[in-house]
PDB file of C-alpha atoms and ligand atoms in Angstrom:
ATOM      1  CA  MET A   1       0.000   0.000   0.000  1.00  0.00           C
ATOM      2  CA  LEU A   2       1.359   3.405  -1.021  1.00  0.00           C
ATOM      3  CA  LEU A   3       0.657   6.060   1.571  1.00  0.00           C
ATOM      4  CA  GLU A   4       1.091   9.798   1.361  1.00  0.00           C
ATOM      5  CA  ILE A   5       1.826  12.832   3.505  1.00  0.00           C
ATOM      6  CA  THR A   6       0.972  16.385   2.461  1.00  0.00           C
ATOM      7  CA  VAL A   7       3.486  18.974   3.649  1.00  0.00           C
ATOM      8  CA  PRO A   8       2.348  22.591   3.311  1.00  0.00           C
ATOM      9  CA  THR A   9       5.398  24.836   3.651  1.00  0.00           C
ATOM     10  CA  GLU A  10       5.274  28.522   4.544  1.00  0.00           C
ATOM     11  CA  GLU A  11       8.817  29.708   3.898  1.00  0.00           C
ATOM     12  CA  ARG A  12      11.347  29.686   1.085  1.00  0.00           C
ATOM     13  CA  PHE A  13      13.669  27.445   3.132  1.00  0.00           C
ATOM     14  CA  GLN A  14      12.008  25.343   5.795  1.00  0.00           C
ATOM     15  CA  VAL A  15      12.724  22.159   7.673  1.00  0.00           C
ATOM     16  CA  VAL A  16       9.624  20.154   8.657  1.00  0.00           C
ATOM     17  CA  ASP A  17       9.849  17.225  11.068  1.00  0.00           C
ATOM     18  CA  ILE A  18       7.600  14.522   9.540  1.00  0.00           C
ATOM     19  CA  THR A  19       8.600  11.670  11.870  1.00  0.00           C
ATOM     20  CA  ASP A  20       5.237  11.451  13.657  1.00  0.00           C
ATOM     21  CA  GLU A  21       3.294  11.406  10.362  1.00  0.00           C
ATOM     22  CA  VAL A  22       5.507   8.616   9.011  1.00  0.00           C
ATOM     23  CA  GLN A  23       5.104   6.609  12.232  1.00  0.00           C
ATOM     24  CA  HIS A  24       1.309   6.936  11.985  1.00  0.00           C
ATOM     25  CA  LEU A  25       1.426   5.577   8.429  1.00  0.00           C
ATOM     26  CA  VAL A  26       3.564   2.648   9.580  1.00  0.00           C
ATOM     27  CA  TRP A  27       0.906   1.812  12.176  1.00  0.00           C
ATOM     28  CA  ARG A  28      -1.812   2.086   9.492  1.00  0.00           C
ATOM     29  CA  SER A  29       0.110  -0.259   7.195  1.00  0.00           C
ATOM     30  CA  ASP A  30      -0.078  -3.265   9.551  1.00  0.00           C
ATOM     31  CA  VAL A  31       3.567  -4.082   8.734  1.00  0.00           C
ATOM     32  CA  THR A  32       5.351  -5.026  11.935  1.00  0.00           C
ATOM     33  CA  HIS A  33       8.774  -6.011  10.565  1.00  0.00           C
ATOM     34  CA  GLY A  34      10.273  -4.445   7.454  1.00  0.00           C
ATOM     35  CA  VAL A  35      11.265  -1.052   6.107  1.00  0.00           C
ATOM     36  CA  ALA A  36       9.615   2.304   5.550  1.00  0.00           C
ATOM     37  CA  VAL A  37      10.707   4.058   2.372  1.00  0.00           C
ATOM     38  CA  VAL A  38       9.986   7.784   2.504  1.00  0.00           C
ATOM     39  CA  PHE A  39      10.209   9.580  -0.857  1.00  0.00           C
ATOM     40  CA  THR A  40       9.693  13.218  -1.801  1.00  0.00           C
ATOM     41  CA  THR A  41       8.193  13.677  -5.266  1.00  0.00           C
ATOM     42  CA  HIS A  42       9.745  17.100  -5.965  1.00  0.00           C
ATOM     43  CA  THR A  43      12.945  18.412  -7.555  1.00  0.00           C
ATOM     44  CA  THR A  44      13.507  21.251  -5.081  1.00  0.00           C
ATOM     45  CA  THR A  45      13.051  19.406  -1.784  1.00  0.00           C
ATOM     46  CA  GLY A  46      15.030  16.773   0.070  1.00  0.00           C
ATOM     47  CA  LEU A  47      14.886  14.403   3.004  1.00  0.00           C
ATOM     48  CA  ALA A  48      17.403  13.827   5.756  1.00  0.00           C
ATOM     49  CA  ILE A  49      17.603  12.023   9.065  1.00  0.00           C
ATOM     50  CA  ASN A  50      19.071  14.111  11.832  1.00  0.00           C
ATOM     51  CA  GLU A  51      18.374  15.976  15.033  1.00  0.00           C
ATOM     52  CA  ASN A  52      15.528  18.512  15.069  1.00  0.00           C
ATOM     53  CA  GLU A  53      17.330  21.126  17.138  1.00  0.00           C
ATOM     54  CA  SER A  54      16.820  24.791  16.279  1.00  0.00           C
ATOM     55  CA  GLY A  55      20.528  25.695  16.335  1.00  0.00           C
ATOM     56  CA  LEU A  56      21.366  22.773  14.088  1.00  0.00           C
ATOM     57  CA  ILE A  57      18.540  23.731  11.682  1.00  0.00           C
ATOM     58  CA  GLU A  58      20.048  27.251  11.504  1.00  0.00           C
ATOM     59  CA  ASP A  59      23.461  25.725  10.786  1.00  0.00           C
ATOM     60  CA  ILE A  60      22.059  23.487   8.049  1.00  0.00           C
ATOM     61  CA  ARG A  61      20.348  26.447   6.389  1.00  0.00           C
ATOM     62  CA  ALA A  62      23.493  28.626   6.569  1.00  0.00           C
ATOM     63  CA  LYS A  63      25.774  25.885   5.240  1.00  0.00           C
ATOM     64  CA  ILE A  64      23.431  25.036   2.350  1.00  0.00           C
ATOM     65  CA  LYS A  65      23.325  28.735   1.374  1.00  0.00           C
ATOM     66  CA  GLU A  66      27.099  29.016   1.647  1.00  0.00           C
ATOM     67  CA  LEU A  67      27.791  25.906  -0.452  1.00  0.00           C
ATOM     68  CA  ILE A  68      25.315  26.786  -3.205  1.00  0.00           C
ATOM     69  CA  PRO A  69      24.483  30.511  -3.247  1.00  0.00           C
ATOM     70  CA  GLU A  70      21.229  31.836  -4.684  1.00  0.00           C
ATOM     71  CA  GLU A  71      23.050  34.195  -7.031  1.00  0.00           C
ATOM     72  CA  GLY A  72      24.980  32.584  -9.845  1.00  0.00           C
ATOM     73  CA  ASN A  73      25.221  32.342 -13.579  1.00  0.00           C
ATOM     74  CA  TYR A  74      22.914  29.313 -13.712  1.00  0.00           C
ATOM     75  CA  ALA A  75      21.553  28.138 -17.077  1.00  0.00           C
ATOM     76  CA  HIS A  76      18.293  26.878 -15.508  1.00  0.00           C
ATOM     77  CA  ASN A  77      17.473  30.422 -14.375  1.00  0.00           C
ATOM     78  CA  ARG A  78      16.576  31.215 -17.991  1.00  0.00           C
ATOM     79  CA  LEU A  79      13.549  28.961 -17.374  1.00  0.00           C
ATOM     80  CA  ASP A  80      12.247  29.681 -13.869  1.00  0.00           C
ATOM     81  CA  GLY A  81      14.857  31.301 -11.648  1.00  0.00           C
ATOM     82  CA  ASN A  82      15.288  28.536  -9.071  1.00  0.00           C
ATOM     83  CA  ALA A  83      18.454  26.793 -10.243  1.00  0.00           C
ATOM     84  CA  HIS A  84      20.024  27.121  -6.797  1.00  0.00           C
ATOM     85  CA  SER A  85      17.106  25.161  -5.267  1.00  0.00           C
ATOM     86  CA  HIS A  86      17.509  22.297  -7.769  1.00  0.00           C
ATOM     87  CA  LEU A  87      21.280  22.266  -7.235  1.00  0.00           C
ATOM     88  CA  ARG A  88      20.891  22.167  -3.459  1.00  0.00           C
ATOM     89  CA  ALA A  89      18.415  19.271  -3.738  1.00  0.00           C
ATOM     90  CA  THR A  90      20.588  17.341  -6.198  1.00  0.00           C
ATOM     91  CA  LEU A  91      24.058  17.854  -4.805  1.00  0.00           C
ATOM     92  CA  LEU A  92      23.438  18.143  -1.063  1.00  0.00           C
ATOM     93  CA  LEU A  93      20.318  16.091  -0.275  1.00  0.00           C
ATOM     94  CA  ASN A  94      18.510  12.899  -1.244  1.00  0.00           C
ATOM     95  CA  PRO A  95      14.893  12.401  -2.355  1.00  0.00           C
ATOM     96  CA  GLU A  96      14.497   9.416  -0.037  1.00  0.00           C
ATOM     97  CA  VAL A  97      15.266   7.949   3.347  1.00  0.00           C
ATOM     98  CA  VAL A  98      14.783   4.341   4.445  1.00  0.00           C
ATOM     99  CA  VAL A  99      14.112   3.380   8.056  1.00  0.00           C
ATOM    100  CA  PRO A 100      13.924  -0.183   9.432  1.00  0.00           C
ATOM    101  CA  VAL A 101      10.646  -1.074  11.157  1.00  0.00           C
ATOM    102  CA  GLU A 102      10.574  -3.471  14.122  1.00  0.00           C
ATOM    103  CA  ASP A 103       7.473  -4.336  16.141  1.00  0.00           C
ATOM    104  CA  GLY A 104       5.580  -1.684  14.182  1.00  0.00           C
ATOM    105  CA  GLU A 105       7.948   1.095  15.220  1.00  0.00           C
ATOM    106  CA  LEU A 106      10.465   3.137  13.242  1.00  0.00           C
ATOM    107  CA  THR A 107      13.863   2.148  14.630  1.00  0.00           C
ATOM    108  CA  LEU A 108      15.329   5.629  14.772  1.00  0.00           C
ATOM    109  CA  GLY A 109      18.120   6.500  17.173  1.00  0.00           C
ATOM    110  CA  ALA A 110      17.354   8.583  20.259  1.00  0.00           C
ATOM    111  CA  TRP A 111      17.926  11.940  18.518  1.00  0.00           C
ATOM    112  CA  GLN A 112      17.118  10.963  14.965  1.00  0.00           C
ATOM    113  CA  ARG A 113      14.114  12.528  13.228  1.00  0.00           C
ATOM    114  CA  ILE A 114      12.927  12.387   9.628  1.00  0.00           C
ATOM    115  CA  LEU A 115      13.352  15.911   8.259  1.00  0.00           C
ATOM    116  CA  PHE A 116      11.648  17.201   5.115  1.00  0.00           C
ATOM    117  CA  ILE A 117      13.663  20.089   3.684  1.00  0.00           C
ATOM    118  CA  GLU A 118      11.883  22.701   1.567  1.00  0.00           C
ATOM    119  CA  LEU A 119      14.259  24.596  -0.722  1.00  0.00           C
ATOM    120  CA  ASP A 120      11.821  26.565  -2.879  1.00  0.00           C
ATOM    121  CA  GLY A 121       8.698  27.260  -0.831  1.00  0.00           C
ATOM    122  CA  PRO A 122       6.136  28.130   0.084  1.00  0.00           C
ATOM    123  CA  ARG A 123       4.320  25.283  -1.655  1.00  0.00           C
ATOM    124  CA  HIS A 124       2.142  22.255  -1.026  1.00  0.00           C
ATOM    125  CA  ARG A 125       4.418  19.225  -1.136  1.00  0.00           C
ATOM    126  CA  ARG A 126       3.723  15.498  -1.444  1.00  0.00           C
ATOM    127  CA  VAL A 127       5.784  12.826   0.289  1.00  0.00           C
ATOM    128  CA  LEU A 128       5.151   9.138  -0.425  1.00  0.00           C
ATOM    129  CA  VAL A 129       5.613   6.399   2.156  1.00  0.00           C
ATOM    130  CA  LYS A 130       5.872   2.741   1.237  1.00  0.00           C
ATOM    131  CA  VAL A 131       5.998   0.264   4.091  1.00  0.00           C
ATOM    132  CA  CYS A 132       7.204  -3.197   3.110  1.00  0.00           C
ATOM    133  CA  GLY A 133       7.345  -6.293   5.270  1.00  0.00           C
ATOM    134  CA  CYS A 134      10.533  -8.353   5.179  1.00  0.00           C
TER     135      CYS A 134
HETATM  136 ZN1   ZN B   1      13.188  25.008 -11.788  1.00  0.00          ZN
END
């Protein structure tokens, strides 16, 4: 069963903790042992697993901006002006994370959270979750 989370973002760059939503979908899936594949369906967003701590989120935002600045002589900007967002998603992030599921629970470490990273908001975003038994 393919499940889905809607993530409405309000800022240009925003980190949204979707761990609780993913856990609820795992419970709905009736899979007790397997994996949860979480996949963002967009070219200017990414997923990561890390700590949801406000200082760290600030650091992530600053480092992403430093590594790939908004201003640049980007060819894609001839089309829609968001080349930096695509580059950040492609070169710095992944479209998916995979988390083992045991006894119906995501087996994340104590400080690990599933973070959805908006790079070109605000928009309504769609994240797919596939829970497979194995
Ligand atoms: Zn674009």
